[in-house]
């Protein structure tokens, strides 16, 4: 059975973006970008919210058309175009590039999606992640911690009223040359 894999970058103090949706502090160099290419290539699909999908769709479909685009980015453009995508949105009416629009996170529908053949499903977008976490639908966490303190912004993990901590099992760590650290938990 496929897994739902949360894949997100965050600052050391827990933010995925700073004020005004600033992500300029993300430290994606060639090594890290190649890692992302290799990871996403193995997935069976991408699950994202509207905002994340629109940010990706605004750049990646034609990123490799520019001859000055670095090789790892051109490679990712091709991967992104081809991979099946599900965007969760109540407002989006149309999406291209192998994308299906789903209105709501319905646990029974996600269970059916996981039973389909293919690779694991990559999950991104803070609001969508919060909804999947609320329903207990995340099977694995791949958190890329960037060596920066943002101070404020949008946190990766929402504040909850849960009285019982969720214990995770560390399955991998990897330090990249630029100081980003992958923390992988099941």
PDB file of C-alpha atoms in Angstrom:
ATOM      1  CA  UNK A   1       0.000   0.000   0.000  1.00  0.00           C
ATOM      2  CA  UNK A   2       1.219   3.476  -0.823  1.00  0.00           C
ATOM      3  CA  UNK A   3       2.055   5.949   1.923  1.00  0.00           C
ATOM      4  CA  UNK A   4       1.203   9.615   2.331  1.00  0.00           C
ATOM      5  CA  UNK A   5       4.588  11.318   2.757  1.00  0.00           C
ATOM      6  CA  UNK A   6       4.752  14.874   4.074  1.00  0.00           C
ATOM      7  CA  UNK A   7       7.655  16.575   2.271  1.00  0.00           C
ATOM      8  CA  UNK A   8       8.313  20.143   3.377  1.00  0.00           C
ATOM      9  CA  UNK A   9      11.133  22.568   4.019  1.00  0.00           C
ATOM     10  CA  UNK A  10      11.119  24.613   7.201  1.00  0.00           C
ATOM     11  CA  UNK A  11      13.312  26.983   9.127  1.00  0.00           C
ATOM     12  CA  UNK A  12      15.025  25.834  12.304  1.00  0.00           C
ATOM     13  CA  UNK A  13      12.323  27.658  14.260  1.00  0.00           C
ATOM     14  CA  UNK A  14       9.538  25.787  12.469  1.00  0.00           C
ATOM     15  CA  UNK A  15       8.281  28.070   9.679  1.00  0.00           C
ATOM     16  CA  UNK A  16       7.691  27.106   6.058  1.00  0.00           C
ATOM     17  CA  UNK A  17       7.480  30.733   5.008  1.00  0.00           C
ATOM     18  CA  UNK A  18       8.204  34.045   6.575  1.00  0.00           C
ATOM     19  CA  UNK A  19       6.007  37.150   6.564  1.00  0.00           C
ATOM     20  CA  UNK A  20       4.376  37.946   3.207  1.00  0.00           C
ATOM     21  CA  UNK A  21       4.948  34.332   2.064  1.00  0.00           C
ATOM     22  CA  UNK A  22       8.702  34.924   1.886  1.00  0.00           C
ATOM     23  CA  UNK A  23      10.655  31.750   1.062  1.00  0.00           C
ATOM     24  CA  UNK A  24      13.821  33.474  -0.156  1.00  0.00           C
ATOM     25  CA  UNK A  25      15.638  31.941   2.814  1.00  0.00           C
ATOM     26  CA  UNK A  26      15.200  28.391   1.438  1.00  0.00           C
ATOM     27  CA  UNK A  27      18.719  27.164   0.705  1.00  0.00           C
ATOM     28  CA  UNK A  28      18.243  24.919  -2.323  1.00  0.00           C
ATOM     29  CA  UNK A  29      21.555  24.347  -4.047  1.00  0.00           C
ATOM     30  CA  UNK A  30      22.452  21.815  -6.770  1.00  0.00           C
ATOM     31  CA  UNK A  31      22.966  18.953  -4.301  1.00  0.00           C
ATOM     32  CA  UNK A  32      19.638  19.476  -2.540  1.00  0.00           C
ATOM     33  CA  UNK A  33      17.775  20.055  -5.817  1.00  0.00           C
ATOM     34  CA  UNK A  34      19.129  16.782  -7.216  1.00  0.00           C
ATOM     35  CA  UNK A  35      17.970  15.044  -4.039  1.00  0.00           C
ATOM     36  CA  UNK A  36      14.470  16.509  -4.518  1.00  0.00           C
ATOM     37  CA  UNK A  37      14.482  15.357  -8.157  1.00  0.00           C
ATOM     38  CA  UNK A  38      15.439  11.830  -7.129  1.00  0.00           C
ATOM     39  CA  UNK A  39      12.809  11.716  -4.371  1.00  0.00           C
ATOM     40  CA  UNK A  40       9.930  13.151  -6.426  1.00  0.00           C
ATOM     41  CA  UNK A  41      10.760  10.959  -9.433  1.00  0.00           C
ATOM     42  CA  UNK A  42      10.025   7.883  -7.267  1.00  0.00           C
ATOM     43  CA  UNK A  43       6.630   9.140  -6.098  1.00  0.00           C
ATOM     44  CA  UNK A  44       3.342   8.039  -7.581  1.00  0.00           C
ATOM     45  CA  UNK A  45       1.865  11.519  -7.289  1.00  0.00           C
ATOM     46  CA  UNK A  46       1.831  14.878  -5.546  1.00  0.00           C
ATOM     47  CA  UNK A  47      -0.910  16.110  -3.227  1.00  0.00           C
ATOM     48  CA  UNK A  48      -1.028  19.850  -2.602  1.00  0.00           C
ATOM     49  CA  UNK A  49      -3.303  22.698  -1.731  1.00  0.00           C
ATOM     50  CA  UNK A  50      -4.299  25.402  -4.185  1.00  0.00           C
ATOM     51  CA  UNK A  51      -1.686  27.945  -3.136  1.00  0.00           C
ATOM     52  CA  UNK A  52       1.203  25.494  -3.429  1.00  0.00           C
ATOM     53  CA  UNK A  53      -0.110  24.161  -6.726  1.00  0.00           C
ATOM     54  CA  UNK A  54      -0.504  27.642  -8.213  1.00  0.00           C
ATOM     55  CA  UNK A  55       3.037  28.596  -7.158  1.00  0.00           C
ATOM     56  CA  UNK A  56       4.395  25.441  -8.786  1.00  0.00           C
ATOM     57  CA  UNK A  57       2.233  25.794 -11.918  1.00  0.00           C
ATOM     58  CA  UNK A  58       3.364  29.391 -12.392  1.00  0.00           C
ATOM     59  CA  UNK A  59       6.979  28.318 -12.878  1.00  0.00           C
ATOM     60  CA  UNK A  60       7.665  24.622 -13.496  1.00  0.00           C
ATOM     61  CA  UNK A  61       5.718  23.862 -16.707  1.00  0.00           C
ATOM     62  CA  UNK A  62       8.113  25.931 -18.817  1.00  0.00           C
ATOM     63  CA  UNK A  63      11.173  26.293 -16.568  1.00  0.00           C
ATOM     64  CA  UNK A  64      13.258  24.089 -18.855  1.00  0.00           C
ATOM     65  CA  UNK A  65      12.517  26.263 -21.913  1.00  0.00           C
ATOM     66  CA  UNK A  66      15.054  28.839 -20.702  1.00  0.00           C
ATOM     67  CA  UNK A  67      18.549  27.789 -21.834  1.00  0.00           C
ATOM     68  CA  UNK A  68      20.008  29.412 -18.694  1.00  0.00           C
ATOM     69  CA  UNK A  69      18.017  27.141 -16.371  1.00  0.00           C
ATOM     70  CA  UNK A  70      20.395  24.947 -14.340  1.00  0.00           C
ATOM     71  CA  UNK A  71      20.296  21.257 -15.290  1.00  0.00           C
ATOM     72  CA  UNK A  72      18.750  20.111 -11.999  1.00  0.00           C
ATOM     73  CA  UNK A  73      15.923  22.621 -12.362  1.00  0.00           C
ATOM     74  CA  UNK A  74      15.289  21.651 -15.995  1.00  0.00           C
ATOM     75  CA  UNK A  75      15.182  18.023 -14.898  1.00  0.00           C
ATOM     76  CA  UNK A  76      12.630  18.853 -12.196  1.00  0.00           C
ATOM     77  CA  UNK A  77      10.440  20.722 -14.689  1.00  0.00           C
ATOM     78  CA  UNK A  78      10.046  17.533 -16.727  1.00  0.00           C
ATOM     79  CA  UNK A  79       9.383  15.468 -13.601  1.00  0.00           C
ATOM     80  CA  UNK A  80       6.771  17.958 -12.356  1.00  0.00           C
ATOM     81  CA  UNK A  81       4.905  18.112 -15.677  1.00  0.00           C
ATOM     82  CA  UNK A  82       4.585  14.333 -15.911  1.00  0.00           C
ATOM     83  CA  UNK A  83       3.807  13.303 -12.347  1.00  0.00           C
ATOM     84  CA  UNK A  84       0.107  12.970 -11.467  1.00  0.00           C
ATOM     85  CA  UNK A  85      -1.011  15.775  -9.193  1.00  0.00           C
ATOM     86  CA  UNK A  86      -4.053  16.169  -6.964  1.00  0.00           C
ATOM     87  CA  UNK A  87      -4.809  19.690  -5.826  1.00  0.00           C
ATOM     88  CA  UNK A  88      -7.260  20.108  -2.965  1.00  0.00           C
ATOM     89  CA  UNK A  89      -9.275  23.271  -3.494  1.00  0.00           C
ATOM     90  CA  UNK A  90     -12.833  24.463  -3.061  1.00  0.00           C
ATOM     91  CA  UNK A  91     -12.273  27.394  -5.429  1.00  0.00           C
ATOM     92  CA  UNK A  92      -9.969  26.266  -8.239  1.00  0.00           C
ATOM     93  CA  UNK A  93     -11.987  25.550 -11.382  1.00  0.00           C
ATOM     94  CA  UNK A  94      -9.312  24.317 -13.781  1.00  0.00           C
ATOM     95  CA  UNK A  95      -5.800  22.915 -13.573  1.00  0.00           C
ATOM     96  CA  UNK A  96      -3.465  21.661 -16.294  1.00  0.00           C
ATOM     97  CA  UNK A  97      -0.363  19.534 -16.236  1.00  0.00           C
ATOM     98  CA  UNK A  98      -1.765  16.137 -15.251  1.00  0.00           C
ATOM     99  CA  UNK A  99      -3.723  17.605 -12.336  1.00  0.00           C
ATOM    100  CA  UNK A 100      -6.978  16.487 -10.758  1.00  0.00           C
ATOM    101  CA  UNK A 101      -8.946  18.869  -8.529  1.00  0.00           C
ATOM    102  CA  UNK A 102     -10.519  17.445  -5.368  1.00  0.00           C
ATOM    103  CA  UNK A 103     -12.753  19.636  -3.217  1.00  0.00           C
ATOM    104  CA  UNK A 104     -12.321  18.163   0.280  1.00  0.00           C
ATOM    105  CA  UNK A 105     -10.072  15.821   2.225  1.00  0.00           C
ATOM    106  CA  UNK A 106     -12.252  12.765   2.784  1.00  0.00           C
ATOM    107  CA  UNK A 107     -10.421  10.031   4.726  1.00  0.00           C
ATOM    108  CA  UNK A 108     -12.248   7.197   2.931  1.00  0.00           C
ATOM    109  CA  UNK A 109     -11.254   8.657  -0.453  1.00  0.00           C
ATOM    110  CA  UNK A 110      -7.626   9.034   0.679  1.00  0.00           C
ATOM    111  CA  UNK A 111      -7.677   5.380   1.799  1.00  0.00           C
ATOM    112  CA  UNK A 112      -8.818   4.354  -1.697  1.00  0.00           C
ATOM    113  CA  UNK A 113      -6.094   6.512  -3.231  1.00  0.00           C
ATOM    114  CA  UNK A 114      -3.482   4.737  -1.085  1.00  0.00           C
ATOM    115  CA  UNK A 115      -4.742   1.348  -2.285  1.00  0.00           C
ATOM    116  CA  UNK A 116      -4.092   2.204  -5.943  1.00  0.00           C
ATOM    117  CA  UNK A 117      -0.905   0.868  -7.526  1.00  0.00           C
ATOM    118  CA  UNK A 118       2.135   3.099  -7.800  1.00  0.00           C
ATOM    119  CA  UNK A 119       4.622   4.927  -5.654  1.00  0.00           C
ATOM    120  CA  UNK A 120       4.000   6.849  -2.453  1.00  0.00           C
ATOM    121  CA  UNK A 121       2.187  10.186  -2.546  1.00  0.00           C
ATOM    122  CA  UNK A 122       4.064  13.384  -1.642  1.00  0.00           C
ATOM    123  CA  UNK A 123       2.077  15.845   0.477  1.00  0.00           C
ATOM    124  CA  UNK A 124       2.841  19.582   0.696  1.00  0.00           C
ATOM    125  CA  UNK A 125       1.180  22.850   1.593  1.00  0.00           C
ATOM    126  CA  UNK A 126       0.748  23.883   5.236  1.00  0.00           C
ATOM    127  CA  UNK A 127      -3.048  24.137   5.243  1.00  0.00           C
ATOM    128  CA  UNK A 128      -3.459  20.801   3.470  1.00  0.00           C
ATOM    129  CA  UNK A 129      -0.873  19.197   5.755  1.00  0.00           C
ATOM    130  CA  UNK A 130      -2.881  20.430   8.759  1.00  0.00           C
ATOM    131  CA  UNK A 131      -6.026  18.810   7.378  1.00  0.00           C
ATOM    132  CA  UNK A 132      -4.261  15.502   6.690  1.00  0.00           C
ATOM    133  CA  UNK A 133      -2.741  15.575  10.188  1.00  0.00           C
ATOM    134  CA  UNK A 134      -6.150  16.289  11.731  1.00  0.00           C
ATOM    135  CA  UNK A 135      -7.476  13.121  10.099  1.00  0.00           C
ATOM    136  CA  UNK A 136      -4.362  11.055  10.954  1.00  0.00           C
ATOM    137  CA  UNK A 137      -3.545  10.509   7.264  1.00  0.00           C
ATOM    138  CA  UNK A 138       0.215  11.192   7.226  1.00  0.00           C
ATOM    139  CA  UNK A 139       2.327   8.013   7.205  1.00  0.00           C
ATOM    140  CA  UNK A 140       5.807   9.503   6.927  1.00  0.00           C
ATOM    141  CA  UNK A 141       7.463  12.862   7.530  1.00  0.00           C
ATOM    142  CA  UNK A 142      10.395  14.147   5.453  1.00  0.00           C
ATOM    143  CA  UNK A 143      11.212  17.519   6.936  1.00  0.00           C
ATOM    144  CA  UNK A 144      14.067  19.525   5.458  1.00  0.00           C
ATOM    145  CA  UNK A 145      15.346  21.880   8.170  1.00  0.00           C
ATOM    146  CA  UNK A 146      17.116  24.941   6.780  1.00  0.00           C
ATOM    147  CA  UNK A 147      19.762  26.579   8.992  1.00  0.00           C
ATOM    148  CA  UNK A 148      17.952  29.868   9.428  1.00  0.00           C
ATOM    149  CA  UNK A 149      15.731  31.485  12.045  1.00  0.00           C
ATOM    150  CA  UNK A 150      12.790  33.243  10.413  1.00  0.00           C
ATOM    151  CA  UNK A 151      11.160  34.558  13.593  1.00  0.00           C
ATOM    152  CA  UNK A 152       7.574  34.557  12.370  1.00  0.00           C
ATOM    153  CA  UNK A 153       5.431  33.441   9.500  1.00  0.00           C
ATOM    154  CA  UNK A 154       3.482  30.294   8.696  1.00  0.00           C
ATOM    155  CA  UNK A 155       4.443  27.300  10.861  1.00  0.00           C
ATOM    156  CA  UNK A 156       4.718  23.837   9.359  1.00  0.00           C
ATOM    157  CA  UNK A 157       2.791  22.216  12.172  1.00  0.00           C
ATOM    158  CA  UNK A 158      -0.451  23.816  13.317  1.00  0.00           C
ATOM    159  CA  UNK A 159      -1.143  24.386  16.982  1.00  0.00           C
ATOM    160  CA  UNK A 160      -3.607  21.800  18.220  1.00  0.00           C
ATOM    161  CA  UNK A 161      -5.547  21.064  21.351  1.00  0.00           C
ATOM    162  CA  UNK A 162      -4.382  17.459  21.299  1.00  0.00           C
ATOM    163  CA  UNK A 163      -3.630  16.294  24.815  1.00  0.00           C
ATOM    164  CA  UNK A 164      -1.750  13.178  23.676  1.00  0.00           C
ATOM    165  CA  UNK A 165       1.654  13.672  22.034  1.00  0.00           C
ATOM    166  CA  UNK A 166       2.262  11.850  18.766  1.00  0.00           C
ATOM    167  CA  UNK A 167       5.442   9.812  19.004  1.00  0.00           C
ATOM    168  CA  UNK A 168       7.360   9.285  15.776  1.00  0.00           C
ATOM    169  CA  UNK A 169      10.213   6.912  14.919  1.00  0.00           C
ATOM    170  CA  UNK A 170      13.340   8.399  13.335  1.00  0.00           C
ATOM    171  CA  UNK A 171      14.200   6.412  10.189  1.00  0.00           C
ATOM    172  CA  UNK A 172      16.840   8.601   8.538  1.00  0.00           C
ATOM    173  CA  UNK A 173      18.875  11.762   8.859  1.00  0.00           C
ATOM    174  CA  UNK A 174      21.007  13.338   6.189  1.00  0.00           C
ATOM    175  CA  UNK A 175      23.046  16.538   6.350  1.00  0.00           C
ATOM    176  CA  UNK A 176      23.535  18.305   3.031  1.00  0.00           C
ATOM    177  CA  UNK A 177      26.620  20.388   2.266  1.00  0.00           C
ATOM    178  CA  UNK A 178      24.672  23.653   2.553  1.00  0.00           C
ATOM    179  CA  UNK A 179      23.622  22.925   6.151  1.00  0.00           C
ATOM    180  CA  UNK A 180      20.091  21.693   5.398  1.00  0.00           C
ATOM    181  CA  UNK A 181      19.239  18.553   7.351  1.00  0.00           C
ATOM    182  CA  UNK A 182      16.666  15.954   6.330  1.00  0.00           C
ATOM    183  CA  UNK A 183      14.778  14.443   9.245  1.00  0.00           C
ATOM    184  CA  UNK A 184      12.738  11.433   8.199  1.00  0.00           C
ATOM    185  CA  UNK A 185      10.191   9.948  10.601  1.00  0.00           C
ATOM    186  CA  UNK A 186       7.585   7.201  10.423  1.00  0.00           C
TER     187      UNK A 186
END
